[in-house]
Amino acid sequence: MKYLLSLLFVPFLLLSHAQVNFQKGYLIDNSNNKIECFIKNLDWKKNPEFITYRLTDDSSEETLTSSQLKEFRIYDTDNFYRRHTVNKKLIGPLYEDLQLRTNIFLLKVLVDSQSDLYELYTNGKYYFFYEKSNDLVFLDYKKTVDENNIIKENAKFKKQLYDNFKCDDFSLDDYSNLRYNSTNLSEFFSEVNQCYGIEYLNFHIQRTRPKISFRLSGGLNLNSSLNNENASSYVLSYSIPPFSGNPQGEDVVRNYEGIDNYKTNNNFSLGVEAEVRLPFDQNNWSGFIALNYQNVSQIEGDKNFSEPSVANFDVSSYILYSFIQIPLGVRRYFDINDKIEIYAHLAYTQNVILSTDYSTQVSEVPTSSRDYDFRSRANREKTSNSGGYFGIGLNFLGRYALDINYYALNLSIDDDYQVRMKGIGINALYTIF
């Protein structure tokens, strides 16, 4: 088991050799030099403050800040940025709301044409601009909530677009129904360019999108420990009659802990998993939920108690059960190359008992004729059907995966059986789609 635990850390060593995702693109510096290069794709949510690039695929890394760049683009992605100055004169009364730390930004190009559409993300919100005849214009919008929780919108951007981008094919509703978001505005500017017969590129449609996949899984759980945290205890009571050394006699009470440790059996699991790779950081983060069926064959435990000159006691017990494990977790992927990814994940699990069978038997062998009373005493602890696991894995060709996990879970089988399992799970997964 120690060797299996050490395997959990092997992929983290591989991270030091993971391939950094540099992709073909270009940059334009302050001297108007257009440089074809390989740019590190960080799939930025916020507007980047610098970029890292290589002149060739295997050359050393170099860095340029936003103030040293006029423009950069990574081909076949939506990562296209141009530098602009965003100041109070441009924004107007909303300038303070933006809480800007600088006035120089690499604005994201959503639509590239004679009238460009740009995006700025700051202070947890998105703001939009368009450029026409080399003039940058802020699309004015503000949403507030008053003391009565009534939402109020200042949607001046709709009139701005109506006044500056008219088309015979557009109705008044096409302007009034506009929403202040990247998807809606990108579609509008694309339609405007189509109406004017002007060539354009909509980079927003190349954005990173969520990816949904379904997997079949099968695995082996190597249970390192199995405990009954509600194991009944036992009480032995008897009386010692008066004798010369003890003329008063004595009442004796002995307490014994019940069976809390069971022999462990390995068990198999079968399941399905649904995963959503999230639309940022090149889909390297995901959330997942699964249904895993597990059946634990009969496990046994025993304990022996002995009281000299009274009796010997042997307590034996068995449990068998099946359950559905429902993990809900997050996963982070790291690229090794274009065929292999490694990942780490963490999950909370809820467990649903399907079937159980259990029994406890006590055998007694008196060692004297003395009367005694031997009985069980239930321990009622708080029950739980939850657990969790963490682990690492290898994903090959986006279809085959193998992971290893350390898990701990609770199963409330009965008032007298609150089972806690710990161990290592090894799973193989196949992506259906």
Short mmCIF file of C-alpha atoms in Angstrom, two decimals:
data_model
loop_
_atom_site.label_atom_id
_atom_site.label_comp_id
_atom_site.label_asym_id
_atom_site.label_seq_id
_atom_site.Cartn_x
_atom_site.Cartn_y
_atom_site.Cartn_z
CA MET A 1 0.00 0.00 0.00
CA LYS A 2 2.90 2.39 0.69
CA TYR A 3 4.13 1.90 -2.87
CA LEU A 4 0.67 2.67 -4.24
CA LEU A 5 0.49 5.84 -2.16
CA SER A 6 3.83 6.95 -3.57
CA LEU A 7 2.38 6.63 -7.07
CA LEU A 8 0.03 9.50 -6.25
CA PHE A 9 2.97 11.87 -6.43
CA VAL A 10 4.55 10.65 -9.68
CA PRO A 11 2.40 12.81 -12.02
CA PHE A 12 3.24 15.90 -9.99
CA LEU A 13 6.89 15.24 -10.81
CA LEU A 14 5.88 15.06 -14.46
CA LEU A 15 4.45 18.57 -14.21
CA SER A 16 7.95 19.97 -14.20
CA HIS A 17 8.33 18.51 -17.70
CA ALA A 18 4.85 19.43 -18.92
CA GLN A 19 4.84 21.18 -22.25
CA VAL A 20 4.01 24.86 -22.06
CA ASN A 21 1.35 25.64 -24.64
CA PHE A 22 3.05 27.98 -27.11
CA GLN A 23 1.03 28.52 -30.28
CA LYS A 24 1.70 30.24 -33.56
CA GLY A 25 0.83 33.92 -33.74
CA TYR A 26 2.33 37.34 -34.22
CA LEU A 27 3.00 40.52 -32.27
CA ILE A 28 3.49 44.16 -33.26
CA ASP A 29 5.87 46.14 -31.11
CA ASN A 30 6.13 49.90 -30.56
CA SER A 31 8.36 50.22 -33.62
CA ASN A 32 5.59 48.72 -35.77
CA ASN A 33 7.62 45.56 -36.34
CA LYS A 34 5.36 42.59 -37.01
CA ILE A 35 7.03 39.51 -35.59
CA GLU A 36 5.81 36.00 -36.35
CA CYS A 37 6.40 33.89 -33.26
CA PHE A 38 5.04 31.34 -30.80
CA ILE A 39 3.00 32.92 -27.98
CA LYS A 40 2.22 31.27 -24.66
CA ASN A 41 -1.55 30.81 -24.69
CA LEU A 42 -2.95 31.54 -21.23
CA ASP A 43 -6.50 31.88 -22.59
CA TRP A 44 -6.87 35.13 -20.65
CA LYS A 45 -10.09 36.06 -18.91
CA LYS A 46 -8.68 39.40 -17.80
CA ASN A 47 -6.94 41.63 -20.27
CA PRO A 48 -3.27 40.53 -20.32
CA GLU A 49 -0.62 42.78 -18.83
CA PHE A 50 2.22 40.96 -20.63
CA ILE A 51 2.88 38.09 -23.00
CA THR A 52 5.58 35.44 -23.15
CA TYR A 53 6.75 34.31 -26.57
CA ARG A 54 9.42 32.42 -28.48
CA LEU A 55 10.80 33.37 -31.88
CA THR A 56 11.03 29.68 -32.78
CA ASP A 57 9.43 26.62 -31.26
CA ASP A 58 12.59 25.71 -29.33
CA SER A 59 14.16 29.13 -28.65
CA SER A 60 14.36 30.87 -25.28
CA GLU A 61 11.36 32.69 -23.82
CA GLU A 62 10.99 36.46 -24.02
CA THR A 63 8.47 38.81 -22.43
CA LEU A 64 6.79 42.04 -23.51
CA THR A 65 4.46 44.15 -21.36
CA SER A 66 1.27 45.79 -22.55
CA SER A 67 3.06 49.13 -22.87
CA GLN A 68 5.60 47.51 -25.25
CA LEU A 69 2.96 45.97 -27.51
CA LYS A 70 0.61 47.50 -30.05
CA GLU A 71 -1.07 44.25 -30.95
CA PHE A 72 -0.79 40.49 -30.73
CA ARG A 73 -2.77 37.53 -31.98
CA ILE A 74 -2.68 33.75 -31.54
CA TYR A 75 -3.88 32.07 -34.71
CA ASP A 76 -6.99 29.85 -34.71
CA THR A 77 -8.13 31.21 -31.31
CA ASP A 78 -10.05 34.22 -30.07
CA ASN A 79 -6.91 35.64 -28.44
CA PHE A 80 -6.50 38.88 -30.40
CA TYR A 81 -5.60 42.09 -28.53
CA ARG A 82 -4.83 45.71 -29.41
CA ARG A 83 -3.46 48.40 -27.13
CA HIS A 84 -5.64 51.41 -26.33
CA THR A 85 -5.75 54.15 -23.73
CA VAL A 86 -8.81 54.04 -21.48
CA ASN A 87 -9.19 57.27 -19.52
CA LYS A 88 -11.85 59.42 -17.89
CA LYS A 89 -12.35 61.47 -21.03
CA LEU A 90 -13.31 58.29 -22.87
CA ILE A 91 -15.46 56.71 -20.15
CA GLY A 92 -17.13 59.74 -18.62
CA PRO A 93 -19.07 59.50 -15.32
CA LEU A 94 -18.59 55.70 -15.12
CA TYR A 95 -14.82 56.03 -14.94
CA GLU A 96 -14.72 55.73 -11.14
CA ASP A 97 -16.83 52.55 -11.22
CA LEU A 98 -14.24 50.78 -13.34
CA GLN A 99 -11.57 51.18 -10.62
CA LEU A 100 -8.74 51.04 -13.13
CA ARG A 101 -5.15 50.60 -11.96
CA THR A 102 -3.76 51.80 -15.27
CA ASN A 103 -4.93 53.58 -18.40
CA ILE A 104 -3.05 51.36 -20.88
CA PHE A 105 -4.89 48.19 -21.85
CA LEU A 106 -4.65 45.42 -24.38
CA LEU A 107 -8.32 45.34 -25.34
CA LYS A 108 -9.69 42.09 -26.69
CA VAL A 109 -10.81 42.28 -30.33
CA LEU A 110 -14.20 40.64 -30.71
CA VAL A 111 -14.94 41.80 -34.26
CA ASP A 112 -12.24 43.09 -36.60
CA SER A 113 -13.42 45.31 -39.46
CA GLN A 114 -13.73 48.99 -40.38
CA SER A 115 -15.68 49.26 -37.12
CA ASP A 116 -13.92 47.14 -34.50
CA LEU A 117 -15.59 45.84 -31.36
CA TYR A 118 -13.46 45.55 -28.19
CA GLU A 119 -13.88 44.06 -24.73
CA LEU A 120 -12.42 45.12 -21.38
CA TYR A 121 -12.75 43.04 -18.22
CA THR A 122 -12.19 44.89 -14.97
CA ASN A 123 -13.62 44.99 -11.45
CA GLY A 124 -15.52 41.77 -12.15
CA LYS A 125 -17.46 43.19 -15.12
CA TYR A 126 -17.21 43.39 -18.88
CA TYR A 127 -17.20 46.71 -20.76
CA PHE A 128 -17.31 47.24 -24.51
CA PHE A 129 -15.95 49.76 -27.00
CA TYR A 130 -15.99 50.23 -30.73
CA GLU A 131 -13.48 51.94 -32.97
CA LYS A 132 -14.55 53.87 -36.05
CA SER A 133 -12.29 56.12 -38.10
CA ASN A 134 -9.52 55.57 -35.50
CA ASP A 135 -11.70 56.94 -32.70
CA LEU A 136 -12.40 54.70 -29.73
CA VAL A 137 -15.97 55.01 -28.35
CA PHE A 138 -17.20 53.62 -25.05
CA LEU A 139 -20.54 51.79 -25.21
CA ASP A 140 -22.28 53.29 -22.22
CA TYR A 141 -24.16 50.94 -19.90
CA LYS A 142 -24.79 50.72 -16.17
CA LYS A 143 -27.05 48.51 -14.06
CA THR A 144 -27.93 49.43 -10.47
CA VAL A 145 -30.18 48.09 -7.70
CA ASP A 146 -32.02 50.66 -5.57
CA GLU A 147 -33.01 50.43 -1.91
CA ASN A 148 -36.20 48.56 -2.88
CA ASN A 149 -34.22 45.91 -4.79
CA ILE A 150 -35.53 47.25 -8.08
CA ILE A 151 -33.05 46.82 -10.94
CA LYS A 152 -32.49 49.90 -13.05
CA GLU A 153 -30.60 49.99 -16.34
CA ASN A 154 -28.89 52.86 -18.06
CA ALA A 155 -28.65 51.41 -21.59
CA LYS A 156 -27.36 54.38 -23.57
CA PHE A 157 -25.35 52.02 -25.76
CA LYS A 158 -28.52 51.07 -27.65
CA LYS A 159 -29.05 54.67 -28.81
CA GLN A 160 -25.34 54.99 -29.60
CA LEU A 161 -25.55 52.00 -31.93
CA TYR A 162 -28.82 53.18 -33.46
CA ASP A 163 -27.36 56.61 -34.21
CA ASN A 164 -24.09 55.30 -35.67
CA PHE A 165 -24.92 51.94 -37.28
CA LYS A 166 -28.15 52.05 -39.25
CA CYS A 167 -29.17 49.48 -41.80
CA ASP A 168 -32.31 49.17 -43.91
CA ASP A 169 -32.68 45.56 -42.79
CA PHE A 170 -32.73 46.50 -39.10
CA SER A 171 -35.90 47.28 -37.18
CA LEU A 172 -36.13 49.36 -34.03
CA ASP A 173 -36.49 46.11 -32.07
CA ASP A 174 -33.08 44.97 -33.29
CA TYR A 175 -31.60 47.84 -31.29
CA SER A 176 -33.94 47.83 -28.28
CA ASN A 177 -33.48 44.06 -27.74
CA LEU A 178 -29.70 44.25 -27.64
CA ARG A 179 -27.98 42.97 -24.52
CA TYR A 180 -24.72 44.25 -23.11
CA ASN A 181 -22.65 41.11 -23.54
CA SER A 182 -19.96 39.84 -25.89
CA THR A 183 -22.17 37.35 -27.73
CA ASN A 184 -25.01 39.78 -28.49
CA LEU A 185 -22.76 42.67 -29.47
CA SER A 186 -20.49 40.50 -31.62
CA GLU A 187 -23.51 39.25 -33.54
CA PHE A 188 -24.75 42.81 -33.98
CA PHE A 189 -21.43 44.10 -35.36
CA SER A 190 -21.19 41.09 -37.67
CA GLU A 191 -24.67 41.80 -39.02
CA VAL A 192 -23.80 45.48 -39.47
CA ASN A 193 -20.75 44.57 -41.56
CA GLN A 194 -22.81 42.13 -43.61
CA CYS A 195 -25.39 44.85 -44.21
CA TYR A 196 -22.69 47.29 -45.37
CA GLY A 197 -20.98 44.64 -47.49
CA ILE A 198 -17.74 45.03 -45.54
CA GLU A 199 -15.34 42.17 -44.84
CA TYR A 200 -14.98 41.31 -41.17
CA LEU A 201 -13.73 38.63 -38.79
CA ASN A 202 -15.76 37.60 -35.75
CA PHE A 203 -13.18 36.33 -33.29
CA HIS A 204 -15.74 35.82 -30.56
CA ILE A 205 -17.06 32.69 -32.29
CA GLN A 206 -13.58 31.16 -31.85
CA ARG A 207 -13.71 31.53 -28.08
CA THR A 208 -13.09 28.57 -25.80
CA ARG A 209 -16.40 26.80 -25.29
CA PRO A 210 -17.54 24.28 -22.68
CA LYS A 211 -16.92 20.65 -23.60
CA ILE A 212 -19.20 17.93 -22.29
CA SER A 213 -18.12 14.30 -22.22
CA PHE A 214 -19.47 11.00 -20.87
CA ARG A 215 -17.29 8.15 -19.66
CA LEU A 216 -17.58 4.53 -18.62
CA SER A 217 -15.38 3.51 -15.71
CA GLY A 218 -14.25 0.34 -14.01
CA GLY A 219 -11.86 -0.04 -11.15
CA LEU A 220 -10.41 -1.91 -8.22
CA ASN A 221 -10.52 -0.59 -4.66
CA LEU A 222 -7.68 -1.74 -2.43
CA ASN A 223 -9.19 -1.24 1.01
CA SER A 224 -6.49 -0.61 3.59
CA SER A 225 -8.83 -0.38 6.58
CA LEU A 226 -12.47 -0.98 7.39
CA ASN A 227 -13.83 0.10 10.75
CA ASN A 228 -17.20 -0.05 12.44
CA GLU A 229 -17.45 3.22 14.30
CA ASN A 230 -20.73 2.18 15.95
CA ALA A 231 -19.47 -1.17 17.19
CA SER A 232 -21.40 -2.41 20.22
CA SER A 233 -19.45 -2.79 23.45
CA TYR A 234 -19.98 -5.57 26.01
CA VAL A 235 -20.52 -5.62 29.77
CA LEU A 236 -19.68 -8.57 31.99
CA SER A 237 -20.96 -8.55 35.58
CA TYR A 238 -20.64 -11.16 38.30
CA SER A 239 -20.33 -11.40 42.07
CA ILE A 240 -17.51 -12.75 44.19
CA PRO A 241 -18.94 -14.32 47.39
CA PRO A 242 -17.43 -13.52 50.79
CA PHE A 243 -14.25 -15.34 51.68
CA SER A 244 -11.57 -15.00 54.32
CA GLY A 245 -9.60 -12.43 52.42
CA ASN A 246 -12.73 -10.46 51.49
CA PRO A 247 -15.45 -10.98 54.07
CA GLN A 248 -17.81 -8.52 52.33
CA GLY A 249 -17.65 -10.14 48.91
CA GLU A 250 -17.53 -8.00 45.71
CA ASP A 251 -19.63 -7.10 42.68
CA VAL A 252 -17.43 -6.98 39.57
CA VAL A 253 -18.23 -5.18 36.30
CA ARG A 254 -15.97 -5.46 33.22
CA ASN A 255 -16.34 -3.45 30.01
CA TYR A 256 -15.05 -4.68 26.64
CA GLU A 257 -14.85 -2.88 23.32
CA GLY A 258 -16.68 -4.64 20.51
CA ILE A 259 -15.49 -5.47 17.01
CA ASP A 260 -14.36 -2.22 15.41
CA ASN A 261 -11.81 -3.55 12.92
CA TYR A 262 -12.67 -5.96 10.14
CA LYS A 263 -10.56 -7.93 7.74
CA THR A 264 -10.43 -6.00 4.49
CA ASN A 265 -11.50 -7.33 1.11
CA ASN A 266 -10.75 -5.59 -2.15
CA ASN A 267 -13.77 -4.81 -4.31
CA PHE A 268 -14.55 -3.78 -7.86
CA SER A 269 -16.52 -0.76 -9.03
CA LEU A 270 -18.40 0.07 -12.22
CA GLY A 271 -19.74 3.48 -13.15
CA VAL A 272 -20.48 6.34 -15.49
CA GLU A 273 -19.20 9.91 -15.35
CA ALA A 274 -20.33 13.20 -16.88
CA GLU A 275 -17.69 15.92 -17.16
CA VAL A 276 -17.89 19.56 -18.24
CA ARG A 277 -14.58 21.14 -19.21
CA LEU A 278 -15.05 24.81 -18.39
CA PRO A 279 -14.76 27.60 -21.01
CA PHE A 280 -11.54 29.23 -19.84
CA ASP A 281 -7.85 28.42 -19.46
CA GLN A 282 -8.10 26.27 -22.61
CA ASN A 283 -10.62 23.90 -21.01
CA ASN A 284 -8.05 22.82 -18.44
CA TRP A 285 -10.53 23.04 -15.54
CA SER A 286 -13.58 20.83 -15.30
CA GLY A 287 -16.40 19.78 -13.02
CA PHE A 288 -17.71 16.24 -12.92
CA ILE A 289 -20.38 14.03 -11.39
CA ALA A 290 -20.47 10.24 -11.45
CA LEU A 291 -22.46 7.17 -10.41
CA ASN A 292 -20.29 4.26 -9.25
CA TYR A 293 -21.69 0.89 -8.22
CA GLN A 294 -19.70 -1.03 -5.61
CA ASN A 295 -20.31 -4.41 -4.03
CA VAL A 296 -18.36 -5.45 -0.94
CA SER A 297 -18.38 -9.21 -0.39
CA GLN A 298 -18.51 -10.68 3.08
CA ILE A 299 -16.00 -9.21 5.49
CA GLU A 300 -15.43 -10.65 8.93
CA GLY A 301 -14.22 -9.57 12.30
CA ASP A 302 -13.80 -11.18 15.69
CA LYS A 303 -12.71 -10.44 19.24
CA ASN A 304 -11.96 -12.61 22.24
CA PHE A 305 -12.58 -11.68 25.87
CA SER A 306 -11.52 -13.70 28.87
CA GLU A 307 -12.25 -13.30 32.56
CA PRO A 308 -10.27 -15.76 34.72
CA SER A 309 -12.45 -18.17 36.70
CA VAL A 310 -15.58 -16.89 34.94
CA ALA A 311 -15.74 -17.53 31.19
CA ASN A 312 -14.15 -17.04 27.79
CA PHE A 313 -16.11 -15.14 25.15
CA ASP A 314 -15.72 -15.14 21.40
CA VAL A 315 -17.57 -12.45 19.38
CA SER A 316 -17.69 -12.89 15.62
CA SER A 317 -19.38 -10.72 13.02
CA TYR A 318 -19.75 -10.38 9.27
CA ILE A 319 -21.01 -7.62 6.98
CA LEU A 320 -21.68 -7.53 3.27
CA TYR A 321 -23.23 -4.66 1.36
CA SER A 322 -23.56 -2.85 -1.96
CA PHE A 323 -23.93 0.86 -2.61
CA ILE A 324 -23.91 3.63 -5.17
CA GLN A 325 -21.20 6.25 -4.76
CA ILE A 326 -22.03 9.70 -6.19
CA PRO A 327 -18.90 11.88 -6.46
CA LEU A 328 -19.11 15.59 -7.25
CA GLY A 329 -15.74 17.16 -7.93
CA VAL A 330 -13.32 19.40 -9.79
CA ARG A 331 -10.44 18.41 -12.03
CA ARG A 332 -7.37 20.25 -13.36
CA TYR A 333 -5.59 19.13 -16.52
CA PHE A 334 -1.97 19.72 -17.52
CA ASP A 335 -0.66 19.19 -21.05
CA ILE A 336 2.33 16.92 -21.61
CA ASN A 337 2.02 16.91 -25.40
CA ASP A 338 -0.76 16.91 -27.98
CA LYS A 339 -1.70 13.31 -27.07
CA ILE A 340 -1.19 13.10 -23.31
CA GLU A 341 -2.58 15.06 -20.37
CA ILE A 342 -2.19 14.44 -16.69
CA TYR A 343 -4.76 15.63 -14.20
CA ALA A 344 -5.44 16.04 -10.52
CA HIS A 345 -8.89 15.99 -9.00
CA LEU A 346 -10.77 16.31 -5.73
CA ALA A 347 -14.30 15.09 -5.03
CA TYR A 348 -16.95 15.00 -2.32
CA THR A 349 -19.04 11.83 -2.38
CA GLN A 350 -22.50 10.92 -1.21
CA ASN A 351 -23.20 7.21 -0.79
CA VAL A 352 -26.55 5.42 -1.20
CA ILE A 353 -26.91 1.96 0.37
CA LEU A 354 -28.55 -0.59 -1.95
CA SER A 355 -28.43 -3.86 0.02
CA THR A 356 -26.93 -5.18 3.25
CA ASP A 357 -26.52 -8.36 5.25
CA TYR A 358 -24.88 -8.58 8.64
CA SER A 359 -24.80 -10.66 11.79
CA THR A 360 -23.03 -10.81 15.14
CA GLN A 361 -22.73 -13.95 17.22
CA VAL A 362 -21.38 -14.49 20.72
CA SER A 363 -20.12 -17.85 22.00
CA GLU A 364 -19.42 -18.39 25.68
CA VAL A 365 -17.34 -21.06 27.43
CA PRO A 366 -17.72 -20.90 31.24
CA THR A 367 -14.54 -21.73 33.16
CA SER A 368 -16.31 -22.06 36.54
CA SER A 369 -19.77 -22.57 37.98
CA ARG A 370 -19.99 -18.90 38.93
CA ASP A 371 -23.08 -17.04 37.73
CA TYR A 372 -22.47 -14.07 35.45
CA ASP A 373 -24.26 -11.75 33.06
CA PHE A 374 -22.75 -10.89 29.67
CA ARG A 375 -24.61 -8.51 27.38
CA SER A 376 -24.01 -6.05 24.56
CA ARG A 377 -24.42 -2.32 24.85
CA ALA A 378 -25.16 -0.32 21.71
CA ASN A 379 -23.06 2.74 20.85
CA ARG A 380 -25.19 5.25 18.96
CA GLU A 381 -22.98 7.73 17.16
CA LYS A 382 -23.95 10.24 14.50
CA THR A 383 -24.31 8.40 11.21
CA SER A 384 -23.09 9.53 7.81
CA ASN A 385 -23.14 8.40 4.18
CA SER A 386 -20.57 10.82 2.81
CA GLY A 387 -16.91 10.78 1.97
CA GLY A 388 -14.37 12.03 -0.49
CA TYR A 389 -11.26 11.30 -2.49
CA PHE A 390 -8.36 12.97 -4.24
CA GLY A 391 -6.08 11.61 -6.89
CA ILE A 392 -4.20 11.95 -10.12
CA GLY A 393 -4.55 10.45 -13.57
CA LEU A 394 -3.36 10.17 -17.13
CA ASN A 395 -5.52 11.00 -20.14
CA PHE A 396 -4.47 9.61 -23.53
CA LEU A 397 -5.82 10.77 -26.91
CA GLY A 398 -8.73 12.41 -25.11
CA ARG A 399 -10.44 8.99 -24.91
CA TYR A 400 -8.57 6.68 -22.53
CA ALA A 401 -7.77 7.51 -18.92
CA LEU A 402 -6.27 5.83 -15.89
CA ASP A 403 -6.27 7.32 -12.42
CA ILE A 404 -5.32 6.43 -8.87
CA ASN A 405 -7.12 7.88 -5.85
CA TYR A 406 -6.91 7.89 -2.09
CA TYR A 407 -10.41 7.71 -0.63
CA ALA A 408 -12.24 7.70 2.68
CA LEU A 409 -15.98 7.10 2.91
CA ASN A 410 -18.70 6.44 5.47
CA LEU A 411 -21.62 4.04 5.12
CA SER A 412 -24.50 3.93 7.57
CA ILE A 413 -25.56 0.31 7.17
CA ASP A 414 -27.49 0.05 10.43
CA ASP A 415 -27.59 1.67 13.84
CA ASP A 416 -24.95 -0.86 14.91
CA TYR A 417 -22.86 -0.61 11.74
CA GLN A 418 -21.36 2.74 10.79
CA VAL A 419 -18.65 1.62 8.39
CA ARG A 420 -15.64 3.76 7.50
CA MET A 421 -13.50 2.60 4.59
CA LYS A 422 -10.10 3.92 3.54
CA GLY A 423 -7.82 2.85 0.74
CA ILE A 424 -6.52 3.27 -2.77
CA GLY A 425 -8.72 3.06 -5.87
CA ILE A 426 -7.40 2.40 -9.37
CA ASN A 427 -9.80 3.23 -12.20
CA ALA A 428 -9.78 2.90 -15.97
CA LEU A 429 -12.08 5.19 -17.97
CA TYR A 430 -13.25 5.25 -21.57
CA THR A 431 -14.83 8.33 -23.13
CA ILE A 432 -17.96 7.48 -25.12
CA PHE A 433 -18.35 11.03 -26.48
#
